[in-house]
XYZ file of C-alpha atoms in Angstrom:
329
model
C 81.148 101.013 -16.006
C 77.459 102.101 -15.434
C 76.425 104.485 -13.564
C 74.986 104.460 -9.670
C 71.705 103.650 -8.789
C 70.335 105.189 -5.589
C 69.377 102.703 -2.313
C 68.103 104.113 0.794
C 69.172 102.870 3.974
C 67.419 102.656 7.490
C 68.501 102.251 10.828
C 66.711 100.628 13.710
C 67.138 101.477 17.788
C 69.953 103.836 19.135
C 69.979 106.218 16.246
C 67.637 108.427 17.718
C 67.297 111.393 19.695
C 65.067 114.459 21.037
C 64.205 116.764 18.136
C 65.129 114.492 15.018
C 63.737 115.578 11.690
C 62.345 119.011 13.220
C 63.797 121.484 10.759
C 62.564 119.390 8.102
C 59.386 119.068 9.800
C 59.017 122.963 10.301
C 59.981 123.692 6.360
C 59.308 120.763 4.329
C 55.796 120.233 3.426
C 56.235 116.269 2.608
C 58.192 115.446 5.637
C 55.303 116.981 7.777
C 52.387 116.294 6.523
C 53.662 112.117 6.430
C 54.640 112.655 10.168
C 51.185 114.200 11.005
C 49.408 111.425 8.710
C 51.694 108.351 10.997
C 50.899 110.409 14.468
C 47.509 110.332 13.993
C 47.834 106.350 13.998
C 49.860 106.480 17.114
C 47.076 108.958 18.751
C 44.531 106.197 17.806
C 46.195 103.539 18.967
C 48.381 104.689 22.134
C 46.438 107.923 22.705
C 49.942 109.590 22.533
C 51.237 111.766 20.194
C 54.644 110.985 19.178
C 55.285 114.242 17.430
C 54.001 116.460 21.128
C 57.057 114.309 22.642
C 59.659 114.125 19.935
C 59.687 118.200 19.595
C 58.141 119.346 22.757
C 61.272 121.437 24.446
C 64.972 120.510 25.112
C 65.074 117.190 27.166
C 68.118 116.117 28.638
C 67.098 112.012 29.450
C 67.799 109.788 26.790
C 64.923 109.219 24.178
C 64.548 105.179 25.822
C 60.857 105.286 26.609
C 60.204 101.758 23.830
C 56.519 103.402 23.153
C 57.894 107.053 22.208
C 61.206 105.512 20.359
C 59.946 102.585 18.675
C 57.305 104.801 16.542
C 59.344 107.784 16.827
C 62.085 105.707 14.684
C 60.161 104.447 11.849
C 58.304 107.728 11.328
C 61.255 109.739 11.015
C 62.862 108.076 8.489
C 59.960 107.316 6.869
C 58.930 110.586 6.205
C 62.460 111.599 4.890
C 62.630 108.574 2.784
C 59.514 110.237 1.146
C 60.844 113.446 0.819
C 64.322 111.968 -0.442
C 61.875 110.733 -3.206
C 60.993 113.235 -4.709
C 64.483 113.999 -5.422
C 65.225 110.904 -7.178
C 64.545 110.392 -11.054
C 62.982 107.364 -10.449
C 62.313 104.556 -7.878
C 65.473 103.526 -5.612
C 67.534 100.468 -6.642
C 67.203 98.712 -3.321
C 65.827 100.004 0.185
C 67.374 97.862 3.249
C 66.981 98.497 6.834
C 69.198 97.617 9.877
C 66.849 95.722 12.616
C 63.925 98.270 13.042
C 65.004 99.527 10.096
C 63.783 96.788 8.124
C 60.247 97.895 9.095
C 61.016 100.898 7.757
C 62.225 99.447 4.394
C 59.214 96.811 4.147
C 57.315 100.222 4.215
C 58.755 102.216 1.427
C 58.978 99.121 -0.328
C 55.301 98.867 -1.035
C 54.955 95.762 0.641
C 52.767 96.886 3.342
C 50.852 100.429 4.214
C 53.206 103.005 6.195
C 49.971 102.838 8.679
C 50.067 98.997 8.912
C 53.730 98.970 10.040
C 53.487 101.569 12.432
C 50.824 99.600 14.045
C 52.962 96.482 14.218
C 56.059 98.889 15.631
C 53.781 100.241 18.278
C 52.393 96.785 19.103
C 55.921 95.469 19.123
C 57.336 98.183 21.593
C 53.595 97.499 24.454
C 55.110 93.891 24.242
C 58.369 94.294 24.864
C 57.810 96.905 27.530
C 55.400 94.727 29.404
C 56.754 91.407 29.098
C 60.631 91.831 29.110
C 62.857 92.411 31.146
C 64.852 95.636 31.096
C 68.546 95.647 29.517
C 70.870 97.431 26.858
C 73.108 97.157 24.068
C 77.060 98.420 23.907
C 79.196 98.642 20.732
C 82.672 97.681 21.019
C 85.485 99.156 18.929
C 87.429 96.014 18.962
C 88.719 92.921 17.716
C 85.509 89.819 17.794
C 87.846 87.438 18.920
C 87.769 89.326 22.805
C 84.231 88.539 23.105
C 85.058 84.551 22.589
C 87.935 84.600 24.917
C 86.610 86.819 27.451
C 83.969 84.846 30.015
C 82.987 88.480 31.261
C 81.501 89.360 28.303
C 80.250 85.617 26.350
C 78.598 84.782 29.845
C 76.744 87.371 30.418
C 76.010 88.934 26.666
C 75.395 88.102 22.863
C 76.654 89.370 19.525
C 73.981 91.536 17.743
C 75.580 92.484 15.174
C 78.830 92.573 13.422
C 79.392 96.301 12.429
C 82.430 96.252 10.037
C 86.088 95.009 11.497
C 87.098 95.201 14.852
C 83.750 96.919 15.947
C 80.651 95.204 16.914
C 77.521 95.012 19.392
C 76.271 93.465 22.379
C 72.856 92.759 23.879
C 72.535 92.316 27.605
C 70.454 92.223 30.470
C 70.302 95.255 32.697
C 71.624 93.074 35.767
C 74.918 92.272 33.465
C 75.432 96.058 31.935
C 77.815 97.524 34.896
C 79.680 94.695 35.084
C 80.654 94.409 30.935
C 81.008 98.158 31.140
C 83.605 97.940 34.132
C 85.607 95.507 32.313
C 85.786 96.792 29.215
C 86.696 100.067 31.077
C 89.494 98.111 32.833
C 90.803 96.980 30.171
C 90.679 100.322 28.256
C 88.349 98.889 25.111
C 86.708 101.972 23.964
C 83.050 101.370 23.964
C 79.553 103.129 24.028
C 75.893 102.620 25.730
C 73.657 102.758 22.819
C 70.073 105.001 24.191
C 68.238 101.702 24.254
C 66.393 99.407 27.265
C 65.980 96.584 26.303
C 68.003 93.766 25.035
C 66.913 93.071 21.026
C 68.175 89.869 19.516
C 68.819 88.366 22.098
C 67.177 85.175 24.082
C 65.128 87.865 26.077
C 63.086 88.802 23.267
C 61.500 85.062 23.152
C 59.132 86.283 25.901
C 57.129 88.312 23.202
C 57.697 85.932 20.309
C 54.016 83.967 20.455
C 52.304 87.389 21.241
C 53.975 89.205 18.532
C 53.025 86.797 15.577
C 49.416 86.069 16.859
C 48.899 89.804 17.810
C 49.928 90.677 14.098
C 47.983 88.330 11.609
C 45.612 90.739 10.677
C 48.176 92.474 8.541
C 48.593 91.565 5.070
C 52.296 91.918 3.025
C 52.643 91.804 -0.685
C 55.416 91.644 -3.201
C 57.763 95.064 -2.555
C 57.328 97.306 -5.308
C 60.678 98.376 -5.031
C 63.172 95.440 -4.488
C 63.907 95.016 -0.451
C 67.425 93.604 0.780
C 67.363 91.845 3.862
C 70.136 92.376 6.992
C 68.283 88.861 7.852
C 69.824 86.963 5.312
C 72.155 89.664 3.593
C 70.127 89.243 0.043
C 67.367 90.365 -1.769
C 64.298 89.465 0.308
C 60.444 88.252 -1.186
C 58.796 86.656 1.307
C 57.873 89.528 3.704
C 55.994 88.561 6.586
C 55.160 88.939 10.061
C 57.147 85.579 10.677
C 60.038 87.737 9.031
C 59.698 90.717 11.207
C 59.866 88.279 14.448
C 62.802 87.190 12.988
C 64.052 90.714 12.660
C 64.012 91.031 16.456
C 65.225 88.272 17.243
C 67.825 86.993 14.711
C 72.361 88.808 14.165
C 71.780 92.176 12.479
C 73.621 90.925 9.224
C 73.762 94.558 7.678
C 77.316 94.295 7.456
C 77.090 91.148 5.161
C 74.045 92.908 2.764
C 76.455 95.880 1.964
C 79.326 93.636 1.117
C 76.607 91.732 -1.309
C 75.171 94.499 -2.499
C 78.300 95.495 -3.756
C 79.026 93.098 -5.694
C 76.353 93.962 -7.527
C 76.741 97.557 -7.848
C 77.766 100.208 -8.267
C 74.771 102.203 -5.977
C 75.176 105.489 -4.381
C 73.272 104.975 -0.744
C 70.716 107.517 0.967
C 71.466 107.016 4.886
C 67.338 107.633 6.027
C 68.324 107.035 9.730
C 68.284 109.961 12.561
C 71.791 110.114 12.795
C 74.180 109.447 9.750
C 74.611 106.432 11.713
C 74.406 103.835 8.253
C 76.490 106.406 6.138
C 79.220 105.637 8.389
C 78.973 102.488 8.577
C 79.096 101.466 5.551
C 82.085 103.822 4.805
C 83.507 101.700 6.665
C 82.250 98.533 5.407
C 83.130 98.676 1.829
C 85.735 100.021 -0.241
C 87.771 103.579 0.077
C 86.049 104.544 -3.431
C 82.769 104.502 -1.942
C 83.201 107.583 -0.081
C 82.026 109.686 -3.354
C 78.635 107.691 -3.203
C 77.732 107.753 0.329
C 74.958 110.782 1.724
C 72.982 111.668 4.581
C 70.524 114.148 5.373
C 69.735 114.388 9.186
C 72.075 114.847 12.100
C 72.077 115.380 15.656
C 74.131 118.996 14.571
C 71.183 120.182 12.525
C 71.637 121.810 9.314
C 69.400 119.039 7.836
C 68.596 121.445 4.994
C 71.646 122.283 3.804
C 72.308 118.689 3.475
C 69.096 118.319 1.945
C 69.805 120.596 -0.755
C 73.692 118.938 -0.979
C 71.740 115.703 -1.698
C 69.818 117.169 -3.851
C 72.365 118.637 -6.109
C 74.658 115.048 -6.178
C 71.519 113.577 -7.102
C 71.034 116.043 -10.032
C 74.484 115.142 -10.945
C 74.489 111.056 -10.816
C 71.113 111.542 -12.909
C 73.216 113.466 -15.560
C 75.737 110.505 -15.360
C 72.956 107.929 -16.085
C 71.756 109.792 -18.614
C 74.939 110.112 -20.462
C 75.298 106.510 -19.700
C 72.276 105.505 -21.565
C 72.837 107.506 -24.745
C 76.492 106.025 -24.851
């Protein structure tokens, strides 16, 4: 059997929080200075520095506000994805991204400049915030079948994603919110509120379609660099557009589907990028026991992002030792 090859993961809205990334921002010189290099697009183009409001103090509201989150996202895991880089003996396998994620991924793909896609991010969150409507998305741990059978929750919602079994998510209008959460409360379904206002992939989102594609065609895509997987169509992806990154908003997160592909094809050890271990554990739960070995994560709502940094570091050291013994055999 060959040995792993790395792919870094990226996850869109609701992975985030106040003070993501800041130890690695105080201490690591490549996570910084790419955060500084992004917020100085975001001070050009907003007149808002994302950085001031991602580390300025303890807040206790959730980080919602679309034009602080939105950039505040792909930056983040931008930056670590190129500080995981340097770690790795050569270029990752695959990169694939989970709805804003996949902006992310078209990124460190080499398809488009970091500073294009954080223009099309910040674009993306001024529309939605001034043409939709508010709303909000809830994961469900439980069976799909209850959202078919239940009119409380296929009236007034729609599937954004299929997690792994028996857990999955719903976008919703604000208006509709209380009344899913009440009966999923009655009926004692375990269930979360994801830090997010507005309802992505969903019908809503149609309000900013025509905008978003005519506001974008000034930026130019090329073939990735390093191969991109798509939670679109759960495969490898070439045509990278901004016709594909309407679809991102719009279209089922099919994450679930590319991990199951992508394993097929393995075996890869995967690099969660996202704020919050959030893709590490999904896809633990996704695929099979034995992937547990090859799964990794670096930042965390708990800190101690570089301790896990250097635990990365060392597994990587190791797997590259494996390859290499691999090769000679």
């Amino acid at each position: 059997m060959s040995a792993p090859q790395p792919v870094l993961l990226f996850a869109g809205q609701g992975s985030q929080y106040y003070n993501m990334g800041r130890a690695l921002f105080d201490t690591n010189p490549t996570f910084r200075n790419t955060m500084l290099g992004l917020d100085e697009v975001a001070v050009r183009l907003t007149g808002l520095s994302v950085i001031e409001y991602l580390y300025d103090g303890n807040k206790r509201y959730p980080l919602d506000r679309l034009l602080y989150s939105h950039p505040a996202i792909f930056m983040v895991q931008y930056a670590l994805a190129r500080t995981v880089s340097e770690l790795l003996p050569a270029a990752p396998a695959y990169v694939l991204g989970s709805s804003l994620g996949e902006t992310v991924a078209a990124a460190v793909s080499g398809a488009i400049p970091a500073e294009d896609m954080l223009e099309i991010v910040i674009r993306q969150a001024a529309l939605v915030e001034r043409s939709c409507a508010e709303g909000g998305m809830i994961t469900l741990l439980h069976d799909q079948t209850i959202f078919e059978n239940e009119p409380a929750l296929y009236m007034n919602a729609v599937i954004a994603a299929y997690n792994y079994d028996a857990h999955f998510t719903l976008s919703a209008a604000k208006t509709a919110l209380s009344g899913i959460s009440s009966f999923l409360h009655t009926r004692e379904i375990m269930y979360s509120v994801l830090p997010v206002k507005y309802a992505f992939h969903s019908s809503e989102m149609e309000k900013i379609g025509a905008l978003f594609l005519d506001g974008n065609r000034d930026k130019h895509f090329s073939l990735p660099v390093i191969p991109f997987y798509s939670s679109v169509y759960a495969r490898e992806w070439y045509d990278i557009s901004i016709t594909y990154f309407w679809q991102v908003i719009r279209r089922r997160i099919r994450f679930k589907e590319a991990i199951e592909s992508l394993e097929k094809s393995g075996p890869y050890y995967y690099i969660d990028c996202s704020p919050s271990g959030t893709l590490k554990n999904l896809t633990a739960k996704i695929a099979p026991a034995s992937i547990s070995g090859r799964l990794f994560d670096v930042l965390s709502p708990f800190g101690k992002d570089g301790e896990k940094l250097k635990t990365l570091q060392t597994a990587i050291h190791h797997i590259s030792k494996q390859i290499s013994l691999t090769l000679k055999t």
